[in-house]
């Protein structure tokens, strides 16, 4: 990373430190690789779409951020002045619907397991699959170190707003977003000792995470496969309703799911204080 291309250097937030550790510990696990997929119907000017992403990346420092840690006393995040993004385009119009579906799922899994070189921005990848003349599947893979669910929705909103401006031959006018470094500066001003004492008092008496049931599961039972994995597909109506609740309360959908899990743990364990 050339020093002349560096815009800023600052510390990581505690949550980022944990994510960076786990990402380095399991670099090909796909942990903390967030993927967003959607269908785009209608004529799409591919190069304008790519330019829209480039414009939003130029506007937001966090999307030009990489992370360094080797031979340093502490982890740091480094913002590059300029970062180029490329849109990976594939034409799958000659494939059958089943082939397209299978190939997209395979691509998603493979791309997730690729991970990222965390020292080289941008920590995002764009892929576009044309499945019909005016029908596309779009995939964004982005590392959780540089975004969360709430921020991702703002990024996508800006991208499509810029794309629309390009289509109308207008100059895109983006709403200024407060830089992430402001949050880092705010963290430095907090009383960490007071926070430690608060959580020490809050967690007093809790010895272990809450079990799903009162029954303690032995190691042999675990090996016998007592835990199983299942998938539930929510309907479009339920998903829309959940997103509406999340937006109304200014929460991410993840927080809603975590709250539901906490209620489930409370119900099955019979405990009022839940730790997980």
CSV table of N, CA and C in Angstrom, one decimal, residues 40-123:
chain,number,residue,atom,x,y,z
A,40,UNK,N,-32.8,-7.9,-10.9
A,40,UNK,CA,-33.0,-6.7,-11.6
A,40,UNK,C,-33.8,-6.9,-12.8
A,41,UNK,N,-35.0,-6.4,-12.9
A,41,UNK,CA,-35.8,-6.6,-14.1
A,41,UNK,C,-35.9,-5.3,-14.9
A,42,UNK,N,-35.8,-5.5,-16.3
A,42,UNK,CA,-35.8,-4.4,-17.2
A,42,UNK,C,-34.4,-4.1,-17.7
A,43,UNK,N,-34.4,-3.2,-18.7
A,43,UNK,CA,-33.1,-2.9,-19.4
A,43,UNK,C,-32.1,-2.3,-18.3
A,44,UNK,N,-30.9,-2.8,-18.4
A,44,UNK,CA,-29.9,-2.3,-17.4
A,44,UNK,C,-28.6,-1.9,-18.2
A,45,UNK,N,-28.2,-0.7,-18.0
A,45,UNK,CA,-26.9,-0.2,-18.6
A,45,UNK,C,-25.8,-0.6,-17.7
A,46,UNK,N,-25.1,-1.7,-18.0
A,46,UNK,CA,-24.2,-2.3,-17.1
A,46,UNK,C,-23.1,-1.4,-16.7
A,47,UNK,N,-22.5,-0.6,-17.7
A,47,UNK,CA,-21.3,0.2,-17.4
A,47,UNK,C,-21.8,1.4,-16.5
A,48,UNK,N,-23.0,1.9,-16.6
A,48,UNK,CA,-23.5,2.9,-15.8
A,48,UNK,C,-23.7,2.4,-14.4
A,49,UNK,N,-24.1,1.2,-14.3
A,49,UNK,CA,-24.3,0.5,-13.0
A,49,UNK,C,-23.0,0.4,-12.2
A,50,UNK,N,-22.0,0.0,-13.0
A,50,UNK,CA,-20.6,-0.1,-12.4
A,50,UNK,C,-20.1,1.3,-12.0
A,51,UNK,N,-20.3,2.3,-12.8
A,51,UNK,CA,-19.9,3.6,-12.5
A,51,UNK,C,-20.6,4.1,-11.2
A,52,UNK,N,-21.9,3.7,-11.1
A,52,UNK,CA,-22.6,4.2,-9.9
A,52,UNK,C,-21.9,3.6,-8.6
A,53,UNK,N,-21.5,2.4,-8.7
A,53,UNK,CA,-20.8,1.8,-7.5
A,53,UNK,C,-19.5,2.5,-7.3
A,54,UNK,N,-18.8,2.8,-8.4
A,54,UNK,CA,-17.5,3.5,-8.2
A,54,UNK,C,-17.7,4.9,-7.6
A,55,UNK,N,-18.8,5.6,-7.9
A,55,UNK,CA,-19.1,6.9,-7.4
A,55,UNK,C,-19.4,6.8,-5.9
A,56,UNK,N,-20.2,5.8,-5.5
A,56,UNK,CA,-20.5,5.6,-4.1
A,56,UNK,C,-19.3,5.2,-3.2
A,57,UNK,N,-18.4,4.4,-3.8
A,57,UNK,CA,-17.2,4.0,-3.1
A,57,UNK,C,-16.3,5.3,-2.9
A,58,UNK,N,-16.2,6.1,-3.9
A,58,UNK,CA,-15.4,7.3,-3.8
A,58,UNK,C,-16.0,8.3,-2.7
A,59,UNK,N,-17.3,8.2,-2.5
A,59,UNK,CA,-18.0,9.1,-1.5
A,59,UNK,C,-17.8,8.6,-0.1
A,60,UNK,N,-17.6,7.3,0.1
A,60,UNK,CA,-17.6,6.7,1.4
A,60,UNK,C,-16.2,6.1,1.7
A,61,UNK,N,-15.6,6.7,2.7
A,61,UNK,CA,-14.2,6.3,3.1
A,61,UNK,C,-14.2,4.8,3.5
A,62,UNK,N,-15.2,4.4,4.2
A,62,UNK,CA,-15.2,3.0,4.8
A,62,UNK,C,-15.1,2.0,3.7
A,63,UNK,N,-15.6,2.3,2.5
A,63,UNK,CA,-15.6,1.4,1.4
A,63,UNK,C,-14.2,1.4,0.7
A,64,UNK,N,-13.4,2.3,1.1
A,64,UNK,CA,-12.0,2.3,0.6
A,64,UNK,C,-11.0,1.9,1.7
A,65,UNK,N,-11.5,1.2,2.7
A,65,UNK,CA,-10.7,0.9,3.8
A,65,UNK,C,-10.2,-0.6,3.8
A,66,UNK,N,-8.9,-0.7,4.2
A,66,UNK,CA,-8.3,-2.0,4.4
A,66,UNK,C,-7.7,-2.1,5.8
A,67,UNK,N,-7.2,-3.2,6.2
A,67,UNK,CA,-6.7,-3.4,7.6
A,67,UNK,C,-5.3,-4.0,7.6
A,68,UNK,N,-4.5,-3.5,8.5
A,68,UNK,CA,-3.1,-3.9,8.7
A,68,UNK,C,-2.9,-4.3,10.1
A,69,UNK,N,-2.0,-5.3,10.3
A,69,UNK,CA,-1.8,-5.8,11.7
A,69,UNK,C,-0.4,-6.4,11.8
A,70,UNK,N,0.3,-6.8,10.7
A,70,UNK,CA,1.6,-7.5,10.9
A,70,UNK,C,2.6,-6.5,11.3
A,71,UNK,N,3.4,-7.0,12.3
A,71,UNK,CA,4.6,-6.2,12.8
A,71,UNK,C,4.1,-4.9,13.5
A,72,UNK,N,2.9,-4.8,13.9
A,72,UNK,CA,2.3,-3.6,14.6
A,72,UNK,C,1.9,-3.9,16.0
A,73,UNK,N,2.0,-2.9,16.9
A,73,UNK,CA,1.5,-3.1,18.2
A,73,UNK,C,0.0,-3.3,18.3
A,74,UNK,N,-0.7,-2.7,17.4
A,74,UNK,CA,-2.2,-2.8,17.4
A,74,UNK,C,-2.7,-2.8,16.0
A,75,UNK,N,-3.9,-3.4,15.8
A,75,UNK,CA,-4.5,-3.4,14.4
A,75,UNK,C,-4.9,-2.0,14.0
A,76,UNK,N,-4.8,-1.7,12.8
A,76,UNK,CA,-5.1,-0.4,12.2
A,76,UNK,C,-6.0,-0.5,11.0
A,77,UNK,N,-6.9,0.4,10.7
A,77,UNK,CA,-7.6,0.5,9.4
A,77,UNK,C,-7.0,1.7,8.6
A,78,UNK,N,-6.8,1.4,7.3
A,78,UNK,CA,-6.2,2.4,6.5
A,78,UNK,C,-7.1,2.7,5.3
A,79,UNK,N,-7.4,4.0,5.1
A,79,UNK,CA,-8.3,4.4,4.0
A,79,UNK,C,-7.4,4.9,2.8
A,80,UNK,N,-7.7,4.3,1.7
A,80,UNK,CA,-7.1,4.7,0.5
A,80,UNK,C,-7.8,5.8,-0.2
A,81,UNK,N,-7.1,6.7,-0.8
A,81,UNK,CA,-7.7,7.9,-1.5
A,81,UNK,C,-8.6,7.4,-2.7
A,82,UNK,N,-8.1,6.4,-3.4
A,82,UNK,CA,-8.8,5.9,-4.6
A,82,UNK,C,-8.8,4.4,-4.6
A,83,UNK,N,-9.9,3.9,-4.9
A,83,UNK,CA,-10.1,2.4,-5.1
A,83,UNK,C,-10.9,2.1,-6.3
A,84,UNK,N,-10.5,1.2,-7.1
A,84,UNK,CA,-11.2,0.8,-8.3
A,84,UNK,C,-12.0,-0.5,-8.1
A,85,UNK,N,-13.2,-0.5,-8.5
A,85,UNK,CA,-14.1,-1.7,-8.4
A,85,UNK,C,-14.4,-2.2,-9.8
A,86,UNK,N,-14.5,-3.5,-9.9
A,86,UNK,CA,-14.8,-4.1,-11.2
A,86,UNK,C,-16.1,-4.9,-11.1
A,87,UNK,N,-17.0,-4.8,-12.0
A,87,UNK,CA,-18.2,-5.6,-12.0
A,87,UNK,C,-18.0,-6.9,-12.8
A,88,UNK,N,-18.1,-8.0,-12.2
A,88,UNK,CA,-17.9,-9.3,-12.8
A,88,UNK,C,-19.3,-9.7,-13.5
A,89,UNK,N,-19.2,-9.7,-14.9
A,89,UNK,CA,-20.4,-9.9,-15.7
A,89,UNK,C,-20.4,-11.3,-16.4
A,90,UNK,N,-21.5,-12.0,-16.3
A,90,UNK,CA,-21.6,-13.3,-17.0
A,90,UNK,C,-22.9,-13.4,-17.7
A,91,UNK,N,-22.8,-13.8,-19.0
A,91,UNK,CA,-24.0,-14.0,-19.8
A,91,UNK,C,-24.5,-15.4,-19.8
A,92,UNK,N,-25.6,-15.7,-19.1
A,92,UNK,CA,-26.1,-17.1,-18.9
A,92,UNK,C,-27.4,-17.3,-19.7
A,93,UNK,N,-27.7,-16.5,-20.7
A,93,UNK,CA,-29.0,-16.5,-21.3
A,93,UNK,C,-29.2,-17.9,-22.1
A,94,UNK,N,-28.2,-18.5,-22.5
A,94,UNK,CA,-28.3,-19.8,-23.2
A,94,UNK,C,-28.6,-21.0,-22.3
A,95,UNK,N,-28.4,-20.8,-21.0
A,95,UNK,CA,-28.6,-21.8,-20.0
A,95,UNK,C,-30.0,-22.0,-19.6
A,96,UNK,N,-30.4,-23.2,-19.3
A,96,UNK,CA,-31.8,-23.4,-18.8
A,96,UNK,C,-32.0,-22.8,-17.4
A,97,UNK,N,-33.2,-22.7,-17.0
A,97,UNK,CA,-33.6,-22.1,-15.7
A,97,UNK,C,-32.9,-22.9,-14.6
A,98,UNK,N,-33.0,-24.2,-14.7
A,98,UNK,CA,-32.4,-25.1,-13.6
A,98,UNK,C,-30.8,-24.9,-13.6
A,99,UNK,N,-30.2,-24.8,-14.8
A,99,UNK,CA,-28.8,-24.6,-14.8
A,99,UNK,C,-28.4,-23.2,-14.2
A,100,UNK,N,-29.2,-22.2,-14.5
A,100,UNK,CA,-28.9,-20.9,-14.0
A,100,UNK,C,-29.0,-20.9,-12.5
A,101,UNK,N,-30.1,-21.5,-12.0
A,101,UNK,CA,-30.3,-21.6,-10.5
A,101,UNK,C,-29.2,-22.3,-9.8
A,102,UNK,N,-28.7,-23.4,-10.4
A,102,UNK,CA,-27.7,-24.2,-9.7
A,102,UNK,C,-26.3,-23.4,-9.8
A,103,UNK,N,-26.1,-22.8,-11.0
A,103,UNK,CA,-24.8,-22.1,-11.2
A,103,UNK,C,-24.7,-20.9,-10.2
A,104,UNK,N,-25.8,-20.2,-10.1
A,104,UNK,CA,-25.8,-19.0,-9.2
A,104,UNK,C,-25.5,-19.5,-7.7
A,105,UNK,N,-26.2,-20.5,-7.3
A,105,UNK,CA,-26.0,-21.0,-5.9
A,105,UNK,C,-24.6,-21.5,-5.7
A,106,UNK,N,-24.0,-22.1,-6.7
A,106,UNK,CA,-22.6,-22.6,-6.6
A,106,UNK,C,-21.7,-21.4,-6.6
A,107,UNK,N,-21.9,-20.4,-7.4
A,107,UNK,CA,-21.1,-19.2,-7.4
A,107,UNK,C,-21.1,-18.5,-6.1
A,108,UNK,N,-22.3,-18.4,-5.5
A,108,UNK,CA,-22.5,-17.7,-4.2
A,108,UNK,C,-21.7,-18.4,-3.1
A,109,UNK,N,-21.7,-19.7,-3.0
A,109,UNK,CA,-21.0,-20.5,-2.0
A,109,UNK,C,-19.5,-20.3,-2.3
A,110,UNK,N,-19.1,-20.5,-3.5
A,110,UNK,CA,-17.6,-20.4,-3.8
A,110,UNK,C,-17.1,-19.0,-3.5
A,111,UNK,N,-17.8,-18.0,-3.9
A,111,UNK,CA,-17.4,-16.6,-3.7
A,111,UNK,C,-17.3,-16.3,-2.2
A,112,UNK,N,-18.2,-16.9,-1.4
A,112,UNK,CA,-18.2,-16.6,0.0
A,112,UNK,C,-16.9,-17.2,0.7
A,113,UNK,N,-16.6,-18.4,0.2
A,113,UNK,CA,-15.4,-19.1,0.8
A,113,UNK,C,-14.1,-18.5,0.3
A,114,UNK,N,-14.1,-17.7,-0.7
A,114,UNK,CA,-12.9,-17.1,-1.2
A,114,UNK,C,-12.4,-16.1,-0.1
A,115,UNK,N,-13.3,-15.5,0.6
A,115,UNK,CA,-12.8,-14.5,1.6
A,115,UNK,C,-12.3,-13.3,0.9
A,116,UNK,N,-11.5,-12.5,1.6
A,116,UNK,CA,-10.9,-11.3,1.1
A,116,UNK,C,-9.5,-11.2,1.6
A,117,UNK,N,-8.7,-10.5,0.8
A,117,UNK,CA,-7.4,-10.0,1.2
A,117,UNK,C,-7.6,-8.8,2.0
A,118,UNK,N,-7.7,-8.9,3.3
A,118,UNK,CA,-8.1,-7.8,4.2
A,118,UNK,C,-7.2,-6.6,4.2
A,119,UNK,N,-6.0,-6.7,3.6
A,119,UNK,CA,-5.0,-5.6,3.5
A,119,UNK,C,-5.1,-4.9,2.2
A,120,UNK,N,-6.1,-5.3,1.3
A,120,UNK,CA,-6.2,-4.7,0.0
A,120,UNK,C,-7.6,-4.3,-0.3
A,121,UNK,N,-8.0,-3.0,-0.3
A,121,UNK,CA,-9.3,-2.6,-0.6
A,121,UNK,C,-9.6,-2.7,-2.1
A,122,UNK,N,-10.9,-2.7,-2.6
A,122,UNK,CA,-12.1,-2.7,-1.7
A,122,UNK,C,-12.4,-4.1,-1.2
A,123,UNK,N,-13.0,-4.2,0.0
A,123,UNK,CA,-13.4,-5.4,0.6
A,123,UNK,C,-14.8,-5.7,0.2
